PDB file of C-alpha atoms in Angstrom:
ATOM      1  CA  MET X   1     -18.360  -3.704  34.199  1.00  0.00           C
ATOM      2  CA  ASN X   2     -19.411  -7.221  34.969  1.00  0.00           C
ATOM      3  CA  HIS X   3     -20.963  -9.887  32.769  1.00  0.00           C
ATOM      4  CA  ARG X   4     -24.495  -8.981  33.901  1.00  0.00           C
ATOM      5  CA  GLN X   5     -23.988  -5.351  32.921  1.00  0.00           C
ATOM      6  CA  SER X   6     -22.684  -6.430  29.523  1.00  0.00           C
ATOM      7  CA  THR X   7     -25.719  -8.664  28.973  1.00  0.00           C
ATOM      8  CA  ALA X   8     -28.050  -5.838  29.989  1.00  0.00           C
ATOM      9  CA  ASP X   9     -26.295  -3.449  27.605  1.00  0.00           C
ATOM     10  CA  ASN X  10     -26.698  -5.975  24.797  1.00  0.00           C
ATOM     11  CA  ALA X  11     -30.422  -6.379  25.488  1.00  0.00           C
ATOM     12  CA  SER X  12     -30.858  -2.624  25.213  1.00  0.00           C
ATOM     13  CA  GLY X  13     -28.887  -2.438  21.965  1.00  0.00           C
ATOM     14  CA  GLY X  14     -25.669  -1.156  23.586  1.00  0.00           C
ATOM     15  CA  LEU X  15     -22.124  -2.110  22.671  1.00  0.00           C
ATOM     16  CA  THR X  16     -21.077  -5.369  24.274  1.00  0.00           C
ATOM     17  CA  ARG X  17     -17.562  -6.132  25.393  1.00  0.00           C
ATOM     18  CA  ARG X  18     -17.419  -9.112  23.026  1.00  0.00           C
ATOM     19  CA  HIS X  19     -18.361  -6.933  20.043  1.00  0.00           C
ATOM     20  CA  PHE X  20     -15.846  -4.269  21.075  1.00  0.00           C
ATOM     21  CA  ILE X  21     -12.987  -6.758  21.354  1.00  0.00           C
ATOM     22  CA  ALA X  22     -13.915  -8.407  18.067  1.00  0.00           C
ATOM     23  CA  ALA X  23     -13.941  -5.037  16.334  1.00  0.00           C
ATOM     24  CA  ALA X  24     -10.767  -3.778  17.992  1.00  0.00           C
ATOM     25  CA  LEU X  25      -8.759  -6.893  17.270  1.00  0.00           C
ATOM     26  CA  SER X  26     -10.009  -7.556  13.765  1.00  0.00           C
ATOM     27  CA  LEU X  27      -7.619  -7.006  10.891  1.00  0.00           C
ATOM     28  CA  ALA X  28      -7.820  -3.450   9.615  1.00  0.00           C
ATOM     29  CA  ALA X  29      -7.760  -3.003   5.869  1.00  0.00           C
ATOM     30  CA  GLY X  30      -4.483  -1.351   4.998  1.00  0.00           C
ATOM     31  CA  GLY X  31      -3.143  -1.379   8.556  1.00  0.00           C
ATOM     32  CA  LEU X  32      -2.115   1.655  10.589  1.00  0.00           C
ATOM     33  CA  SER X  33       0.652   4.023   9.634  1.00  0.00           C
ATOM     34  CA  VAL X  34       2.676   5.129  12.623  1.00  0.00           C
ATOM     35  CA  SER X  35       4.432   7.812  10.591  1.00  0.00           C
ATOM     36  CA  GLN X  36       2.294  10.486  12.267  1.00  0.00           C
ATOM     37  CA  ALA X  37       3.901   9.695  15.609  1.00  0.00           C
ATOM     38  CA  GLU X  38       7.513   9.487  14.503  1.00  0.00           C
ATOM     39  CA  PRO X  39       9.343  10.276  11.287  1.00  0.00           C
ATOM     40  CA  ALA X  40      10.550   7.477   9.044  1.00  0.00           C
ATOM     41  CA  ALA X  41      13.806   6.082  10.312  1.00  0.00           C
ATOM     42  CA  ALA X  42      16.870   5.051   8.367  1.00  0.00           C
ATOM     43  CA  PRO X  43      16.639   1.395   7.302  1.00  0.00           C
ATOM     44  CA  GLY X  44      18.338  -1.030   9.694  1.00  0.00           C
ATOM     45  CA  THR X  45      18.475   1.351  12.661  1.00  0.00           C
ATOM     46  CA  LYS X  46      16.956   0.625  16.078  1.00  0.00           C
ATOM     47  CA  SER X  47      14.335   3.279  15.400  1.00  0.00           C
ATOM     48  CA  ASP X  48      13.478   1.622  12.071  1.00  0.00           C
ATOM     49  CA  ARG X  49      13.081  -1.785  13.747  1.00  0.00           C
ATOM     50  CA  ARG X  50      10.927  -0.219  16.503  1.00  0.00           C
ATOM     51  CA  HIS X  51       8.782   1.517  13.883  1.00  0.00           C
ATOM     52  CA  ALA X  52       8.298  -1.740  11.944  1.00  0.00           C
ATOM     53  CA  ALA X  53       7.496  -3.731  15.091  1.00  0.00           C
ATOM     54  CA  SER X  54       4.912  -1.227  16.305  1.00  0.00           C
ATOM     55  CA  THR X  55       3.348  -1.022  12.846  1.00  0.00           C
ATOM     56  CA  ASP X  56       3.073  -4.827  12.701  1.00  0.00           C
ATOM     57  CA  LEU X  57       1.434  -5.016  16.132  1.00  0.00           C
ATOM     58  CA  LEU X  58      -0.922  -2.091  15.531  1.00  0.00           C
ATOM     59  CA  ARG X  59      -2.049  -3.421  12.173  1.00  0.00           C
ATOM     60  CA  VAL X  60      -4.526  -5.688  13.990  1.00  0.00           C
ATOM     61  CA  LEU X  61      -6.564  -2.736  15.281  1.00  0.00           C
ATOM     62  CA  ALA X  62      -9.722  -1.973  13.330  1.00  0.00           C
ATOM     63  CA  ASP X  63     -10.218   1.324  15.171  1.00  0.00           C
ATOM     64  CA  PRO X  64      -6.849   2.737  16.269  1.00  0.00           C
ATOM     65  CA  ALA X  65      -8.419   5.955  17.607  1.00  0.00           C
ATOM     66  CA  ALA X  66     -10.746   4.049  19.955  1.00  0.00           C
ATOM     67  CA  ALA X  67      -7.870   1.809  21.031  1.00  0.00           C
ATOM     68  CA  ALA X  68      -5.706   4.873  21.683  1.00  0.00           C
ATOM     69  CA  ARG X  69      -8.381   6.376  23.970  1.00  0.00           C
ATOM     70  CA  PHE X  70      -8.291   3.235  26.121  1.00  0.00           C
ATOM     71  CA  GLY X  71      -4.516   3.215  25.850  1.00  0.00           C
ATOM     72  CA  ARG X  72      -4.213   6.761  27.194  1.00  0.00           C
ATOM     73  CA  ALA X  73      -6.430   5.821  30.154  1.00  0.00           C
ATOM     74  CA  TYR X  74      -4.287   2.743  30.790  1.00  0.00           C
ATOM     75  CA  LEU X  75      -1.071   4.771  30.626  1.00  0.00           C
ATOM     76  CA  ALA X  76      -2.473   7.359  33.030  1.00  0.00           C
ATOM     77  CA  ALA X  77      -2.855   4.549  35.575  1.00  0.00           C
ATOM     78  CA  HIS X  78       0.444   2.832  34.584  1.00  0.00           C
ATOM     79  CA  PRO X  79       2.887   5.636  33.663  1.00  0.00           C
ATOM     80  CA  ALA X  80       5.915   3.331  33.953  1.00  0.00           C
ATOM     81  CA  GLU X  81       4.652   1.517  30.826  1.00  0.00           C
ATOM     82  CA  ALA X  82       4.611   4.682  28.696  1.00  0.00           C
ATOM     83  CA  ASP X  83       7.603   3.434  26.727  1.00  0.00           C
ATOM     84  CA  LEU X  84       7.251   2.285  23.133  1.00  0.00           C
ATOM     85  CA  ASP X  85      10.142  -0.204  23.328  1.00  0.00           C
ATOM     86  CA  LEU X  86       8.857  -1.698  26.587  1.00  0.00           C
ATOM     87  CA  LEU X  87       5.338  -2.191  25.214  1.00  0.00           C
ATOM     88  CA  ILE X  88       6.622  -3.739  21.980  1.00  0.00           C
ATOM     89  CA  ASP X  89       8.881  -6.092  23.947  1.00  0.00           C
ATOM     90  CA  GLN X  90       6.040  -7.096  26.307  1.00  0.00           C
ATOM     91  CA  LEU X  91       3.607  -7.773  23.465  1.00  0.00           C
ATOM     92  CA  ARG X  92       6.133  -9.684  21.382  1.00  0.00           C
ATOM     93  CA  ALA X  93       7.149 -11.736  24.452  1.00  0.00           C
ATOM     94  CA  ALA X  94       3.510 -12.589  25.219  1.00  0.00           C
ATOM     95  CA  VAL X  95       2.959 -13.797  21.645  1.00  0.00           C
ATOM     96  CA  SER X  96       6.273 -15.660  21.555  1.00  0.00           C
ATOM     97  CA  ASN X  97       5.635 -17.345  24.915  1.00  0.00           C
ATOM     98  CA  ARG X  98       2.261 -18.605  23.685  1.00  0.00           C
ATOM     99  CA  HIS X  99       3.254 -19.519  20.099  1.00  0.00           C
ATOM    100  CA  GLY X 100       7.019 -20.075  20.181  1.00  0.00           C
ATOM    101  CA  SER X 101       7.674 -17.155  17.840  1.00  0.00           C
ATOM    102  CA  VAL X 102       6.099 -13.943  16.613  1.00  0.00           C
ATOM    103  CA  PRO X 103       4.316 -14.470  13.279  1.00  0.00           C
ATOM    104  CA  THR X 104       5.293 -12.117  10.470  1.00  0.00           C
ATOM    105  CA  ASP X 105       2.103 -12.685   8.460  1.00  0.00           C
ATOM    106  CA  ALA X 106      -0.598 -10.131   9.377  1.00  0.00           C
ATOM    107  CA  ASP X 107      -3.391 -12.720   9.635  1.00  0.00           C
ATOM    108  CA  ALA X 108      -1.260 -15.050  11.744  1.00  0.00           C
ATOM    109  CA  LEU X 109      -0.198 -12.171  14.031  1.00  0.00           C
ATOM    110  CA  THR X 110      -3.832 -11.152  14.471  1.00  0.00           C
ATOM    111  CA  SER X 111      -4.771 -14.723  15.385  1.00  0.00           C
ATOM    112  CA  ALA X 112      -1.819 -14.971  17.761  1.00  0.00           C
ATOM    113  CA  LEU X 113      -2.710 -11.730  19.561  1.00  0.00           C
ATOM    114  CA  VAL X 114      -6.353 -12.772  19.890  1.00  0.00           C
ATOM    115  CA  ALA X 115      -5.233 -16.144  21.320  1.00  0.00           C
ATOM    116  CA  VAL X 116      -2.929 -14.411  23.819  1.00  0.00           C
ATOM    117  CA  VAL X 117      -5.720 -12.098  24.979  1.00  0.00           C
ATOM    118  CA  GLU X 118      -8.152 -15.010  25.311  1.00  0.00           C
ATOM    119  CA  GLN X 119      -5.576 -16.999  27.299  1.00  0.00           C
ATOM    120  CA  GLU X 120      -4.919 -14.036  29.583  1.00  0.00           C
ATOM    121  CA  TYR X 121      -8.629 -13.632  30.285  1.00  0.00           C
ATOM    122  CA  ALA X 122      -8.701 -17.271  31.372  1.00  0.00           C
ATOM    123  CA  THR X 123      -5.500 -17.237  33.441  1.00  0.00           C
ATOM    124  CA  LEU X 124      -4.670 -13.699  34.625  1.00  0.00           C
ATOM    125  CA  PRO X 125      -6.622 -11.092  36.537  1.00  0.00           C
ATOM    126  CA  PRO X 126      -7.910  -8.401  34.166  1.00  0.00           C
ATOM    127  CA  GLY X 127      -7.221  -4.730  34.710  1.00  0.00           C
ATOM    128  CA  ARG X 128      -9.957  -2.118  34.833  1.00  0.00           C
ATOM    129  CA  VAL X 129      -9.655   0.710  32.295  1.00  0.00           C
ATOM    130  CA  ASP X 130     -12.472   3.234  31.996  1.00  0.00           C
ATOM    131  CA  GLY X 131     -14.895   0.717  33.458  1.00  0.00           C
ATOM    132  CA  TRP X 132     -13.830  -2.069  31.079  1.00  0.00           C
ATOM    133  CA  LEU X 133     -11.975  -5.203  32.138  1.00  0.00           C
ATOM    134  CA  LEU X 134      -8.981  -5.708  29.846  1.00  0.00           C
ATOM    135  CA  ALA X 135      -6.432  -8.490  29.585  1.00  0.00           C
ATOM    136  CA  PRO X 136      -2.863  -7.253  30.172  1.00  0.00           C
ATOM    137  CA  SER X 137      -1.766  -7.631  26.524  1.00  0.00           C
ATOM    138  CA  GLU X 138      -4.991  -6.060  25.309  1.00  0.00           C
ATOM    139  CA  ALA X 139      -4.361  -3.005  27.501  1.00  0.00           C
ATOM    140  CA  ARG X 140      -0.738  -2.850  26.337  1.00  0.00           C
ATOM    141  CA  LEU X 141      -1.752  -3.042  22.684  1.00  0.00           C
ATOM    142  CA  TYR X 142      -4.097  -0.104  23.260  1.00  0.00           C
ATOM    143  CA  ALA X 143      -1.318   1.743  25.115  1.00  0.00           C
ATOM    144  CA  LEU X 144       0.941   1.182  22.096  1.00  0.00           C
ATOM    145  CA  ALA X 145      -1.768   2.720  19.911  1.00  0.00           C
ATOM    146  CA  ALA X 146      -1.897   5.724  22.247  1.00  0.00           C
ATOM    147  CA  LEU X 147       1.864   6.274  22.074  1.00  0.00           C
ATOM    148  CA  ALA X 148       1.915   5.773  18.305  1.00  0.00           C
ATOM    149  CA  SER X 149      -0.867   8.329  17.821  1.00  0.00           C
ATOM    150  CA  GLY X 150       1.225  10.996  19.528  1.00  0.00           C
ATOM    151  CA  PRO X 151       0.767  12.969  22.738  1.00  0.00           C
ATOM    152  CA  SER X 152      -2.392  14.747  21.611  1.00  0.00           C
ATOM    153  CA  GLY X 153      -4.019  11.587  20.320  1.00  0.00           C
ATOM    154  CA  ALA X 154      -4.080  13.021  16.824  1.00  0.00           C
TER     155      ALA X 154
END
């Protein structure tokens, strides 16, 4: 999808890329529980830290199911990235590289992720997923949503 197609879709009342990104990266009320994908882990364990990190990152998604659909398409094309720890590390590194640290406040994390995605659009080649052009961290965030939602996408 190129800019002209997006403008044409907007003129006909279709969903624009800008509206999709704004909706997908807006703060969701109440966040997303990842407990469906993996059982609660014992406090202080690696699994507990992974669960908390993925929950923090996924909290920014307004529509986790839509994000997971894109994430599954991304993972089908990039199976080596179908690893929860790898995706968390990549996303946290992208935020840390841009901001010096990973914010713990939900609003600040949302702002940081949006800034990373905007920077990547300006500086890195986007990847094509289901006809959409996605920044690398955007695609990885959606892939994280796909893994967190479980293999069936439930």
